[in-house]
Amino acid sequence: VSDIVFLNGAFVARDRALVPVDDRGFLFGDGVYEVVRLVAGRYVDGDRHRDRLARSLAELRLEGGIEDGTALLDIGLDLLARNRIGVGGQALVYLQVTRGVARRRHAFPPAGTPPTVFVAASGFVPQRDLMETGVAAVTHPDLRWHRCDIKSVNLLPNVLANQKATEQGAYEAILVRDGVVTEGTRSNVFAVVDGVLRTHPTGPAILPGVTRAVVVELAREAGLHVEERAFSAAELAKAAEVFATGTTTDVTPVVAVDGRAVGSGQPGPVARRLGALLTARMTSLPD
Ligand code: PDD
């Protein structure tokens, strides 16, 4: 049986949730999205995801029809109930808003064109085995545009880089722009270089990951030396530890990059510690 999703104000079976060919998400990739995690039926950092969605929408000047992100998150909770998921385990809610349906022309459609709003929920099982063993990654040129801070559905460079990683048996592609590591195709990337935990600063070159921000906070609370300062591909190659963070990634240690071992080739103490702290936080968040 098909699950129930939300499309433009109605709850419908997924296989009947259809978007017209003139949807600007389909024609231009003119839309934004969010992926939010739930543990024990509660959102993990729902407010941060809601704020980022609002920011993405504002940057695209995409308005009208969505009063606020909280309403969309509530629809996600409704979907969990309707689909009977996430009761005992974990879940993901996917939110997408596009600039609606209009005959193809590059400039915005007429004012008042309603956005297309889509929400879906699914059960989620964290890949604990990968967090234990660590994963392989490959480096790949960052071929994306200069507004990677917007969580747009234009993910073609991410798709192509992630496919390259997949074909090489790797979990993630680490993107490199002008010799500098930006982030992963669906995660942010940290490295321990000369005893300092580093990750690319926020700005137009990366998505300001919710998990990234939380991990930086947890690391500082734990007394680690953290710098939001980019590291080069050369520094990546000699890092003692590398790990990826994200809503579906948590803290996943990277134990090999481009076929060469990172540090000892085993998950390192910083990744292990932050992974444990993140998991503990997720299961003990206040209402
Ligand atoms: N991806 N960087 C990119 C390019 C991402 O797509 C994501 C998330 C992240 C991590 O952000 P966060 O911690 O807020 O999830 C970083 C989602 C999960 C996805 O596309 O499926």
mmCIF file of N, CA, C and O in Angstrom, residues 241-278:
data_model
loop_
_atom_site.group_PDB
_atom_site.id
_atom_site.type_symbol
_atom_site.label_atom_id
_atom_site.label_comp_id
_atom_site.label_asym_id
_atom_site.label_seq_id
_atom_site.Cartn_x
_atom_site.Cartn_y
_atom_site.Cartn_z
ATOM 1 N N GLU A 241 41.902 12.908 11.779
ATOM 2 C CA GLU A 241 40.520 12.409 11.735
ATOM 3 C C GLU A 241 39.740 13.228 10.719
ATOM 4 O O GLU A 241 39.997 14.423 10.549
ATOM 5 N N VAL A 242 38.768 12.575 10.109
ATOM 6 C CA VAL A 242 37.816 13.254 9.230
ATOM 7 C C VAL A 242 36.446 12.677 9.563
ATOM 8 O O VAL A 242 36.329 11.472 9.824
ATOM 9 N N PHE A 243 35.416 13.518 9.603
ATOM 10 C CA PHE A 243 34.067 12.957 9.744
ATOM 11 C C PHE A 243 33.046 13.842 9.061
ATOM 12 O O PHE A 243 33.291 15.023 8.784
ATOM 13 N N ALA A 244 31.905 13.225 8.750
ATOM 14 C CA ALA A 244 30.796 13.916 8.088
ATOM 15 C C ALA A 244 29.656 14.056 9.078
ATOM 16 O O ALA A 244 29.448 13.186 9.933
ATOM 17 N N THR A 245 28.909 15.168 8.983
ATOM 18 C CA THR A 245 27.748 15.368 9.847
ATOM 19 C C THR A 245 26.536 15.721 8.998
ATOM 20 O O THR A 245 26.657 16.347 7.952
ATOM 21 N N GLY A 246 25.362 15.312 9.472
ATOM 22 C CA GLY A 246 24.129 15.658 8.775
ATOM 23 C C GLY A 246 22.943 15.011 9.451
ATOM 24 O O GLY A 246 23.108 14.146 10.318
ATOM 25 N N THR A 247 21.766 15.435 9.028
ATOM 26 C CA THR A 247 20.527 14.930 9.626
ATOM 27 C C THR A 247 20.410 13.418 9.480
ATOM 28 O O THR A 247 19.908 12.743 10.376
ATOM 29 N N THR A 248 20.871 12.887 8.348
ATOM 30 C CA THR A 248 20.784 11.443 8.139
ATOM 31 C C THR A 248 22.141 10.764 8.358
ATOM 32 O O THR A 248 22.257 9.551 8.202
ATOM 33 N N THR A 249 23.143 11.541 8.719
ATOM 34 C CA THR A 249 24.521 11.057 8.810
ATOM 35 C C THR A 249 25.016 11.020 10.251
ATOM 36 O O THR A 249 25.950 10.285 10.564
ATOM 37 N N ASP A 250 24.373 11.833 11.124
ATOM 38 C CA ASP A 250 24.872 12.056 12.490
ATOM 39 C C ASP A 250 26.350 12.432 12.412
ATOM 40 O O ASP A 250 26.705 13.286 11.622
ATOM 41 N N VAL A 251 27.184 11.777 13.233
ATOM 42 C CA VAL A 251 28.634 11.952 13.078
ATOM 43 C C VAL A 251 29.152 10.633 12.509
ATOM 44 O O VAL A 251 29.167 9.621 13.202
ATOM 45 N N THR A 252 29.500 10.632 11.246
ATOM 46 C CA THR A 252 30.006 9.409 10.616
ATOM 47 C C THR A 252 31.501 9.563 10.322
ATOM 48 O O THR A 252 31.890 10.421 9.518
ATOM 49 N N PRO A 253 32.339 8.757 10.993
ATOM 50 C CA PRO A 253 33.777 8.864 10.762
ATOM 51 C C PRO A 253 34.143 8.471 9.331
ATOM 52 O O PRO A 253 33.592 7.514 8.779
ATOM 53 N N VAL A 254 35.059 9.222 8.736
ATOM 54 C CA VAL A 254 35.606 8.876 7.418
ATOM 55 C C VAL A 254 36.991 8.291 7.667
ATOM 56 O O VAL A 254 37.874 8.982 8.199
ATOM 57 N N VAL A 255 37.159 7.017 7.346
ATOM 58 C CA VAL A 255 38.424 6.345 7.678
ATOM 59 C C VAL A 255 39.337 6.173 6.465
ATOM 60 O O VAL A 255 40.477 5.729 6.602
ATOM 61 N N ALA A 256 38.828 6.511 5.279
ATOM 62 C CA ALA A 256 39.681 6.489 4.090
ATOM 63 C C ALA A 256 39.218 7.583 3.140
ATOM 64 O O ALA A 256 38.017 7.804 2.989
ATOM 65 N N VAL A 257 40.187 8.286 2.547
ATOM 66 C CA VAL A 257 39.875 9.301 1.537
ATOM 67 C C VAL A 257 40.680 8.971 0.286
ATOM 68 O O VAL A 257 41.915 8.825 0.356
ATOM 69 N N ASP A 258 39.999 8.819 -0.814
ATOM 70 C CA ASP A 258 40.632 8.479 -2.092
ATOM 71 C C ASP A 258 41.527 7.239 -1.950
ATOM 72 O O ASP A 258 42.635 7.174 -2.520
ATOM 73 N N GLY A 259 41.051 6.279 -1.158
ATOM 74 C CA GLY A 259 41.760 4.997 -1.037
ATOM 75 C C GLY A 259 42.910 5.006 -0.049
ATOM 76 O O GLY A 259 43.545 3.966 0.161
ATOM 77 N N ARG A 260 43.177 6.163 0.582
ATOM 78 C CA ARG A 260 44.254 6.211 1.582
ATOM 79 C C ARG A 260 43.662 6.314 2.979
ATOM 80 O O ARG A 260 42.699 7.070 3.185
ATOM 81 N N ALA A 261 44.244 5.607 3.928
ATOM 82 C CA ALA A 261 43.719 5.611 5.293
ATOM 83 C C ALA A 261 43.825 7.005 5.907
ATOM 84 O O ALA A 261 44.799 7.722 5.687
ATOM 85 N N VAL A 262 42.811 7.368 6.673
ATOM 86 C CA VAL A 262 42.863 8.594 7.485
ATOM 87 C C VAL A 262 43.392 8.182 8.860
ATOM 88 O O VAL A 262 42.822 7.295 9.500
ATOM 89 N N GLY A 263 44.468 8.827 9.304
ATOM 90 C CA GLY A 263 45.063 8.486 10.605
ATOM 91 C C GLY A 263 45.355 6.999 10.683
ATOM 92 O O GLY A 263 45.996 6.432 9.790
ATOM 93 N N SER A 264 44.814 6.368 11.727
ATOM 94 C CA SER A 264 45.066 4.938 11.941
ATOM 95 C C SER A 264 44.210 4.064 11.031
ATOM 96 O O SER A 264 44.360 2.846 11.027
ATOM 97 N N GLY A 265 43.287 4.686 10.298
ATOM 98 C CA GLY A 265 42.367 3.896 9.478
ATOM 99 C C GLY A 265 41.168 3.406 10.274
ATOM 100 O O GLY A 265 40.329 2.659 9.761
ATOM 101 N N GLN A 266 41.081 3.853 11.531
ATOM 102 C CA GLN A 266 39.946 3.517 12.405
ATOM 103 C C GLN A 266 39.269 4.822 12.815
ATOM 104 O O GLN A 266 39.923 5.873 12.837
ATOM 105 N N PRO A 267 37.983 4.759 13.197
ATOM 106 C CA PRO A 267 37.345 5.975 13.728
ATOM 107 C C PRO A 267 38.160 6.526 14.895
ATOM 108 O O PRO A 267 38.605 5.775 15.758
ATOM 109 N N GLY A 268 38.365 7.837 14.903
ATOM 110 C CA GLY A 268 39.209 8.441 15.921
ATOM 111 C C GLY A 268 38.430 8.871 17.155
ATOM 112 O O GLY A 268 37.196 8.853 17.166
ATOM 113 N N PRO A 269 39.148 9.270 18.199
ATOM 114 C CA PRO A 269 38.500 9.613 19.475
ATOM 115 C C PRO A 269 37.576 10.827 19.390
ATOM 116 O O PRO A 269 36.544 10.860 20.074
ATOM 117 N N VAL A 270 37.915 11.819 18.571
ATOM 118 C CA VAL A 270 37.074 13.020 18.488
ATOM 119 C C VAL A 270 35.726 12.661 17.852
ATOM 120 O O VAL A 270 34.651 13.010 18.374
ATOM 121 N N ALA A 271 35.757 11.925 16.751
ATOM 122 C CA ALA A 271 34.511 11.521 16.082
ATOM 123 C C ALA A 271 33.672 10.646 16.995
ATOM 124 O O ALA A 271 32.442 10.814 17.087
ATOM 125 N N ARG A 272 34.325 9.726 17.689
ATOM 126 C CA ARG A 272 33.589 8.817 18.584
ATOM 127 C C ARG A 272 32.904 9.601 19.698
ATOM 128 O O ARG A 272 31.737 9.376 20.010
ATOM 129 N N ARG A 273 33.654 10.523 20.267
ATOM 130 C CA ARG A 273 33.122 11.291 21.385
ATOM 131 C C ARG A 273 31.957 12.177 20.944
ATOM 132 O O ARG A 273 30.904 12.209 21.577
ATOM 133 N N LEU A 274 32.147 12.874 19.827
ATOM 134 C CA LEU A 274 31.094 13.773 19.359
ATOM 135 C C LEU A 274 29.874 12.979 18.887
ATOM 136 O O LEU A 274 28.732 13.415 19.076
ATOM 137 N N GLY A 275 30.113 11.807 18.304
ATOM 138 C CA GLY A 275 29.004 10.945 17.896
ATOM 139 C C GLY A 275 28.171 10.526 19.096
ATOM 140 O O GLY A 275 26.935 10.567 19.072
ATOM 141 N N ALA A 276 28.859 10.158 20.172
ATOM 142 C CA ALA A 276 28.159 9.741 21.392
ATOM 143 C C ALA A 276 27.395 10.915 21.992
ATOM 144 O O ALA A 276 26.240 10.778 22.422
ATOM 145 N N LEU A 277 28.018 12.092 21.999
ATOM 146 C CA LEU A 277 27.355 13.277 22.563
ATOM 147 C C LEU A 277 26.125 13.649 21.731
ATOM 148 O O LEU A 277 25.075 14.008 22.281
ATOM 149 N N LEU A 278 26.251 13.533 20.407
ATOM 150 C CA LEU A 278 25.123 13.887 19.535
ATOM 151 C C LEU A 278 23.959 12.925 19.759
ATOM 152 O O LEU A 278 22.800 13.338 19.861
#
